[in-house]
Amino acid sequence: MSDQADKRYPREIEIPGELISQLRSASKVAALTGAGISAESGIPTFREAQTGLWARYRPEELATPGAFQMNPRLVWEWYTWRRELVANASPNPGHLALAAMEQRIAGFTLITQNVDGLHQRAGSGERAPVIELHGNIQRIKCFDRGHQVESWEAAEIPPCCPTCGSLLRPDVVWFGESLPPQALQAAWDAAGACEIFFSIGTSALVEPAASLPIVALQAGALVVEVNPHETPLTPSAHFNLQGPSGQLLPSLVRSVWPN
Ligand code: OAD
């Protein structure tokens, strides 16, 4: 954990002893993250009201193929705004704590619904790749044929695919689209095989990610939720760590591995 993390969040939050001892002896742990883990990095979550320029729009209304077809410029510009937010943001102590957990637990799998890449920038993914269920905002592909594009002419908005001429879009999963099958299978396998499953900073509303803690529960895993608010998962979780992940996760890591 960095010194900066300790200064920003000096208060030690009490972590249940039973969870500490289970985590100390666990060999297979999976964690699913959502927009809440990046909230303390200044990236707005999906279900809180947007501010400024974008206050008139709901993210669910922009993140769809239909919205892009109807108004490609609007959707491209919204993602350009989010891409710039992400590029200027830094991983927070919650991201850093998960990277530290990966170093401590050989069978640690990190699954994220986020497209911001902040986990990788915090150091996650060195031992096993971060499973990105909803793609990555920094990658661009074309709408019609999915050609991956590294660079584009900014003269037109949205720009066009240099190979087939169709419009370019971010390589993220929109509502109504399928998740990358390999990523989904890997997430499902990790949820079914782990001893402890963390659901962190997600509203637990969007399928199929919302089913992952249920898969873990049914396979007998201990399920831990980290969220300042209740979600549909809260009543089923064995432990509810109620608060911001940027405080709770560093506190958890310090409690489990004090040295
Ligand atoms: P949401 O915006 O639905 O939920 C964010 C969750 O984070 C809420 O439950 C908050 O209570 C919680 N939260 C807020 N601040 C937090 C903090 N500091 N620490 C921990 N938790 C905090 O985001 P997701 O659940 O990630 O999909 O949304 C899932 C998917 O729906 C997204 O990936 C996106 C979306 O619309 C697509 O775009 C396909």
CSV table of C-alpha atoms and ligand atoms in Angstrom, one decimal:
chain,number,residue,atom,x,y,z
A,1,MET,CA,0.0,0.0,0.0
A,2,SER,CA,1.4,3.4,-0.9
A,3,ASP,CA,2.1,6.1,1.8
A,4,GLN,CA,-0.3,8.3,-0.1
A,5,ALA,CA,-3.1,5.8,0.5
A,6,ASP,CA,-2.4,5.7,4.2
A,7,LYS,CA,-2.5,9.5,4.5
A,8,ARG,CA,-5.7,9.9,2.6
A,9,TYR,CA,-7.5,7.3,4.6
A,10,PRO,CA,-5.9,7.2,8.1
A,11,ARG,CA,-8.9,5.8,9.9
A,12,GLU,CA,-8.7,2.0,10.5
A,13,ILE,CA,-12.1,0.4,9.9
A,14,GLU,CA,-12.9,-2.7,11.9
A,15,ILE,CA,-13.0,-5.8,9.7
A,16,PRO,CA,-14.8,-8.9,11.1
A,17,GLY,CA,-12.2,-11.4,12.6
A,18,GLU,CA,-14.0,-14.3,10.9
A,19,LEU,CA,-13.4,-12.7,7.5
A,20,ILE,CA,-9.8,-11.9,8.3
A,21,SER,CA,-9.0,-15.6,9.1
A,22,GLN,CA,-10.9,-17.0,6.2
A,23,LEU,CA,-9.1,-14.7,3.8
A,24,ARG,CA,-5.7,-15.5,5.4
A,25,SER,CA,-6.2,-19.2,4.6
A,26,ALA,CA,-8.0,-18.9,1.2
A,27,SER,CA,-6.3,-20.1,-1.9
A,28,LYS,CA,-9.0,-19.1,-4.4
A,29,VAL,CA,-10.6,-15.7,-4.3
A,30,ALA,CA,-12.6,-13.8,-6.9
A,31,ALA,CA,-13.5,-10.2,-6.9
A,32,LEU,CA,-16.1,-8.5,-9.1
A,33,THR,CA,-15.9,-4.7,-9.3
A,34,GLY,CA,-18.3,-2.1,-10.7
A,35,ALA,CA,-18.3,1.7,-11.2
A,36,GLY,CA,-18.3,2.4,-7.4
A,37,ILE,CA,-14.6,1.3,-7.1
A,38,SER,CA,-13.6,4.1,-9.5
A,39,ALA,CA,-15.9,6.7,-7.9
A,40,GLU,CA,-13.1,7.9,-5.5
A,41,SER,CA,-11.0,8.4,-8.6
A,42,GLY,CA,-13.5,11.0,-9.8
A,43,ILE,CA,-15.2,8.8,-12.5
A,44,PRO,CA,-19.0,9.1,-12.1
A,45,THR,CA,-20.9,5.9,-11.6
A,46,PHE,CA,-23.7,4.9,-14.0
A,47,ARG,CA,-26.7,5.3,-11.7
A,48,GLU,CA,-25.9,8.6,-10.1
A,49,ALA,CA,-27.0,11.8,-11.9
A,50,GLN,CA,-24.5,13.2,-14.3
A,51,THR,CA,-23.3,16.7,-13.9
A,52,GLY,CA,-22.3,19.6,-16.2
A,53,LEU,CA,-22.7,19.2,-20.0
A,54,TRP,CA,-24.1,15.7,-19.6
A,55,ALA,CA,-26.7,16.3,-16.9
A,56,ARG,CA,-29.5,16.1,-19.4
A,57,TYR,CA,-28.8,12.5,-20.3
A,58,ARG,CA,-29.0,9.2,-18.5
A,59,PRO,CA,-26.0,6.9,-19.2
A,60,GLU,CA,-28.4,4.0,-19.9
A,61,GLU,CA,-29.8,6.0,-22.8
A,62,LEU,CA,-26.4,6.7,-24.4
A,63,ALA,CA,-24.8,3.3,-24.0
A,64,THR,CA,-26.9,1.4,-26.6
A,65,PRO,CA,-26.5,0.5,-30.2
A,66,GLY,CA,-29.8,2.2,-30.9
A,67,ALA,CA,-28.6,5.5,-29.4
A,68,PHE,CA,-25.5,5.4,-31.5
A,69,GLN,CA,-27.5,4.7,-34.7
A,70,MET,CA,-29.8,7.6,-33.9
A,71,ASN,CA,-27.2,10.1,-32.9
A,72,PRO,CA,-23.7,8.8,-33.4
A,73,ARG,CA,-22.1,12.2,-32.8
A,74,LEU,CA,-23.7,12.5,-29.3
A,75,VAL,CA,-22.6,9.1,-28.2
A,76,TRP,CA,-19.1,9.5,-29.6
A,77,GLU,CA,-18.7,12.8,-27.8
A,78,TRP,CA,-20.0,11.3,-24.5
A,79,TYR,CA,-17.4,8.6,-24.7
A,80,THR,CA,-14.7,11.1,-25.7
A,81,TRP,CA,-15.6,13.0,-22.5
A,82,ARG,CA,-15.4,9.8,-20.4
A,83,ARG,CA,-12.2,8.7,-22.1
A,84,GLU,CA,-10.6,12.0,-21.2
A,85,LEU,CA,-11.9,11.8,-17.6
A,86,VAL,CA,-10.3,8.3,-17.3
A,87,ALA,CA,-7.0,9.4,-18.9
A,88,ASN,CA,-6.8,12.2,-16.3
A,89,ALA,CA,-7.8,10.0,-13.3
A,90,SER,CA,-5.5,8.0,-11.1
A,91,PRO,CA,-6.2,4.6,-9.4
A,92,ASN,CA,-7.4,5.1,-5.8
A,93,PRO,CA,-6.5,3.1,-2.7
A,94,GLY,CA,-9.3,0.6,-3.4
A,95,HIS,CA,-7.7,-0.3,-6.8
A,96,LEU,CA,-4.3,-0.5,-5.1
A,97,ALA,CA,-5.6,-2.8,-2.4
A,98,LEU,CA,-6.9,-5.2,-5.0
A,99,ALA,CA,-3.6,-5.2,-6.7
A,100,ALA,CA,-2.0,-6.0,-3.3
A,101,MET,CA,-4.4,-8.9,-2.8
A,102,GLU,CA,-3.4,-10.4,-6.1
A,103,GLN,CA,0.2,-10.4,-4.9
A,104,ARG,CA,-0.8,-12.2,-1.7
A,105,ILE,CA,-3.3,-14.8,-3.0
A,106,ALA,CA,-2.0,-17.2,-5.8
A,107,GLY,CA,-5.5,-18.0,-7.0
A,108,PHE,CA,-6.9,-14.5,-7.2
A,109,THR,CA,-9.2,-13.5,-10.1
A,110,LEU,CA,-10.2,-9.9,-10.7
A,111,ILE,CA,-13.4,-9.5,-12.8
A,112,THR,CA,-14.5,-6.0,-13.7
A,113,GLN,CA,-17.5,-4.4,-15.3
A,114,ASN,CA,-15.5,-1.2,-15.6
A,115,VAL,CA,-14.1,0.0,-18.9
A,116,ASP,CA,-11.6,2.5,-17.4
A,117,GLY,CA,-8.5,0.3,-17.1
A,118,LEU,CA,-7.7,1.7,-13.6
A,119,HIS,CA,-7.2,-1.7,-12.2
A,120,GLN,CA,-4.3,-2.4,-14.6
A,121,ARG,CA,-2.9,1.0,-13.9
A,122,ALA,CA,-2.9,0.2,-10.2
A,123,GLY,CA,-0.9,-3.0,-10.9
A,124,SER,CA,-3.6,-5.6,-11.2
A,125,GLY,CA,-3.2,-8.2,-13.9
A,126,GLU,CA,0.4,-9.0,-13.4
A,127,ARG,CA,-0.2,-12.6,-12.3
A,128,ALA,CA,-3.5,-13.3,-14.1
A,129,PRO,CA,-5.2,-11.0,-16.6
A,130,VAL,CA,-8.0,-8.7,-15.3
A,131,ILE,CA,-11.3,-10.1,-16.8
A,132,GLU,CA,-13.0,-7.1,-18.5
A,133,LEU,CA,-16.6,-8.1,-18.9
A,134,HIS,CA,-17.7,-4.8,-20.6
A,135,GLY,CA,-14.6,-4.1,-22.8
A,136,ASN,CA,-12.3,-1.1,-22.5
A,137,ILE,CA,-13.0,2.5,-23.4
A,138,GLN,CA,-9.5,3.1,-24.8
A,139,ARG,CA,-10.0,0.6,-27.6
A,140,ILE,CA,-11.9,1.6,-30.7
A,141,LYS,CA,-13.6,-0.7,-33.3
A,142,CYS,CA,-16.0,-0.1,-36.2
A,143,PHE,CA,-19.7,-0.4,-35.8
A,144,ASP,CA,-20.5,-2.6,-38.7
A,145,ARG,CA,-17.7,-5.2,-38.7
A,146,GLY,CA,-15.8,-4.8,-35.4
A,147,HIS,CA,-12.5,-4.0,-37.1
A,148,GLN,CA,-10.1,-2.9,-34.3
A,149,VAL,CA,-8.6,0.6,-35.1
A,150,GLU,CA,-5.5,2.1,-33.5
A,151,SER,CA,-5.7,5.6,-34.9
A,152,TRP,CA,-8.2,7.7,-36.7
A,153,GLU,CA,-8.8,11.0,-38.5
A,154,ALA,CA,-10.5,13.4,-36.0
A,155,ALA,CA,-11.9,15.5,-38.9
A,156,GLU,CA,-15.2,13.7,-38.8
A,157,ILE,CA,-17.2,12.9,-35.7
A,158,PRO,CA,-17.5,10.0,-35.3
A,159,PRO,CA,-14.5,9.1,-37.5
A,160,CYS,CA,-14.8,6.2,-40.1
A,161,CYS,CA,-13.1,2.9,-40.2
A,162,PRO,CA,-10.1,3.0,-42.5
A,163,THR,CA,-10.9,-0.6,-43.7
A,164,CYS,CA,-14.6,-0.6,-44.4
A,165,GLY,CA,-15.8,3.0,-43.9
A,166,SER,CA,-18.3,2.3,-41.2
A,167,LEU,CA,-18.5,4.5,-38.2
A,168,LEU,CA,-16.1,4.0,-35.3
A,169,ARG,CA,-17.3,3.4,-31.7
A,170,PRO,CA,-15.7,2.5,-28.4
A,171,ASP,CA,-15.0,-1.2,-27.9
A,172,VAL,CA,-17.3,-1.5,-24.9
A,173,VAL,CA,-20.4,-3.6,-24.4
A,174,TRP,CA,-23.6,-1.7,-24.7
A,175,PHE,CA,-27.0,-2.6,-23.4
A,176,GLY,CA,-28.5,-5.2,-25.6
A,177,GLU,CA,-25.1,-6.5,-26.8
A,178,SER,CA,-23.4,-9.8,-25.8
A,179,LEU,CA,-20.5,-9.9,-23.5
A,180,PRO,CA,-17.2,-11.3,-24.8
A,181,PRO,CA,-17.8,-15.1,-24.4
A,182,GLN,CA,-14.3,-16.0,-23.2
A,183,ALA,CA,-14.3,-13.3,-20.6
A,184,LEU,CA,-17.8,-14.3,-19.4
A,185,GLN,CA,-16.8,-18.0,-19.2
A,186,ALA,CA,-13.6,-17.2,-17.3
A,187,ALA,CA,-15.6,-15.1,-14.8
A,188,TRP,CA,-18.2,-17.8,-14.4
A,189,ASP,CA,-15.5,-20.4,-13.8
A,190,ALA,CA,-13.8,-18.2,-11.2
A,191,ALA,CA,-17.1,-17.6,-9.4
A,192,GLY,CA,-17.9,-21.3,-9.3
A,193,ALA,CA,-14.5,-22.3,-8.0
A,194,CYS,CA,-13.6,-19.6,-5.4
A,195,GLU,CA,-13.8,-19.9,-1.6
A,196,ILE,CA,-14.4,-16.2,-1.2
A,197,PHE,CA,-16.2,-13.9,-3.6
A,198,PHE,CA,-16.1,-10.1,-3.3
A,199,SER,CA,-18.8,-7.9,-4.9
A,200,ILE,CA,-17.3,-4.4,-4.8
A,201,GLY,CA,-18.9,-1.1,-5.9
A,202,THR,CA,-21.6,-2.5,-8.1
A,203,SER,CA,-25.3,-2.1,-7.9
A,204,ALA,CA,-25.7,-5.8,-8.7
A,205,LEU,CA,-28.4,-5.0,-11.2
A,206,VAL,CA,-26.9,-5.6,-14.6
A,207,GLU,CA,-26.9,-9.1,-15.9
A,208,PRO,CA,-25.0,-11.3,-16.5
A,209,ALA,CA,-22.5,-9.9,-14.0
A,210,ALA,CA,-25.2,-9.7,-11.3
A,211,SER,CA,-25.4,-13.5,-11.4
A,212,LEU,CA,-21.7,-14.1,-10.6
A,213,PRO,CA,-22.1,-13.7,-6.8
A,214,ILE,CA,-25.1,-16.0,-7.0
A,215,VAL,CA,-23.0,-18.6,-8.8
A,216,ALA,CA,-20.4,-18.3,-6.0
A,217,LEU,CA,-23.1,-18.6,-3.3
A,218,GLN,CA,-24.6,-21.7,-4.9
A,219,ALA,CA,-21.1,-23.2,-5.1
A,220,GLY,CA,-20.6,-22.7,-1.3
A,221,ALA,CA,-18.3,-19.6,-1.4
A,222,LEU,CA,-18.3,-16.9,1.3
A,223,VAL,CA,-19.7,-13.8,-0.3
A,224,VAL,CA,-18.6,-10.3,0.8
A,225,GLU,CA,-20.2,-7.1,-0.4
A,226,VAL,CA,-18.3,-3.8,-0.3
A,227,ASN,CA,-20.7,-0.9,-0.9
A,228,PRO,CA,-21.9,2.2,1.0
A,229,HIS,CA,-25.5,1.4,0.0
A,230,GLU,CA,-27.7,-1.7,0.0
A,231,THR,CA,-28.1,-3.7,-3.2
A,232,PRO,CA,-30.2,-6.7,-4.2
A,233,LEU,CA,-27.2,-8.8,-3.1
A,234,THR,CA,-27.0,-7.4,0.4
A,235,PRO,CA,-29.4,-9.8,2.1
A,236,SER,CA,-27.6,-12.9,0.7
A,237,ALA,CA,-24.0,-11.8,1.4
A,238,HIS,CA,-22.3,-13.3,4.4
A,239,PHE,CA,-20.5,-10.0,5.1
A,240,ASN,CA,-21.5,-6.5,4.2
A,241,LEU,CA,-18.7,-4.0,4.5
A,242,GLN,CA,-20.7,-0.8,4.3
A,243,GLY,CA,-18.6,2.1,3.1
A,244,PRO,CA,-16.4,3.4,0.4
A,245,SER,CA,-14.1,0.8,-1.2
A,246,GLY,CA,-11.2,3.3,-1.1
A,247,GLN,CA,-11.3,3.0,2.7
A,248,LEU,CA,-12.5,-0.5,3.3
A,249,LEU,CA,-10.3,-2.4,1.0
A,250,PRO,CA,-7.0,-0.9,2.2
A,251,SER,CA,-8.2,-1.6,5.8
A,252,LEU,CA,-9.0,-5.2,4.9
A,253,VAL,CA,-5.6,-5.8,3.3
A,254,ARG,CA,-3.8,-4.2,6.4
A,255,SER,CA,-5.9,-6.4,8.7
A,256,VAL,CA,-5.2,-9.6,6.9
A,257,TRP,CA,-1.5,-9.0,6.1
A,258,PRO,CA,-0.3,-6.6,8.7
A,259,ASN,CA,3.4,-6.8,7.6
B,1,OAD,P1,-23.7,1.5,-10.9
B,1,OAD,O1,-23.6,3.0,-11.2
B,1,OAD,O2,-25.0,0.8,-11.3
B,1,OAD,O3,-23.5,1.3,-9.4
B,1,OAD,C1,-22.4,1.8,-8.7
B,1,OAD,C2,-22.4,1.2,-7.3
B,1,OAD,O4,-21.3,1.7,-6.6
B,1,OAD,C3,-23.7,1.6,-6.4
B,1,OAD,O5,-24.2,0.4,-5.8
B,1,OAD,C4,-23.1,2.5,-5.4
B,1,OAD,O6,-23.7,2.4,-4.1
B,1,OAD,C5,-21.7,2.0,-5.3
B,1,OAD,N1,-20.7,3.0,-4.8
B,1,OAD,C6,-20.7,4.4,-5.0
B,1,OAD,N2,-19.6,4.9,-4.4
B,1,OAD,C7,-18.9,3.9,-3.9
B,1,OAD,C8,-17.6,3.8,-3.3
B,1,OAD,N3,-16.9,4.9,-3.0
B,1,OAD,N4,-17.2,2.6,-2.9
B,1,OAD,C9,-17.9,1.5,-3.2
B,1,OAD,N5,-19.1,1.5,-3.8
B,1,OAD,C10,-19.5,2.7,-4.2
B,1,OAD,O7,-22.5,0.8,-11.6
B,1,OAD,P2,-22.3,-0.8,-12.0
B,1,OAD,O8,-22.9,-1.7,-11.0
B,1,OAD,O9,-20.9,-0.9,-12.3
B,1,OAD,O10,-22.7,-1.3,-18.2
B,1,OAD,O11,-23.1,-0.8,-13.3
B,1,OAD,C11,-23.0,-2.0,-14.0
B,1,OAD,C12,-23.1,-1.8,-15.5
B,1,OAD,O12,-24.2,-1.0,-15.8
B,1,OAD,C13,-21.9,-0.9,-16.0
B,1,OAD,O13,-20.8,-1.6,-16.3
B,1,OAD,C14,-22.5,-0.3,-17.2
B,1,OAD,C15,-23.8,0.1,-16.6
B,1,OAD,O14,-24.7,0.8,-17.1
B,1,OAD,C16,-22.7,-1.0,-19.5
B,1,OAD,O15,-22.4,0.1,-19.9
B,1,OAD,C17,-23.0,-2.1,-20.4
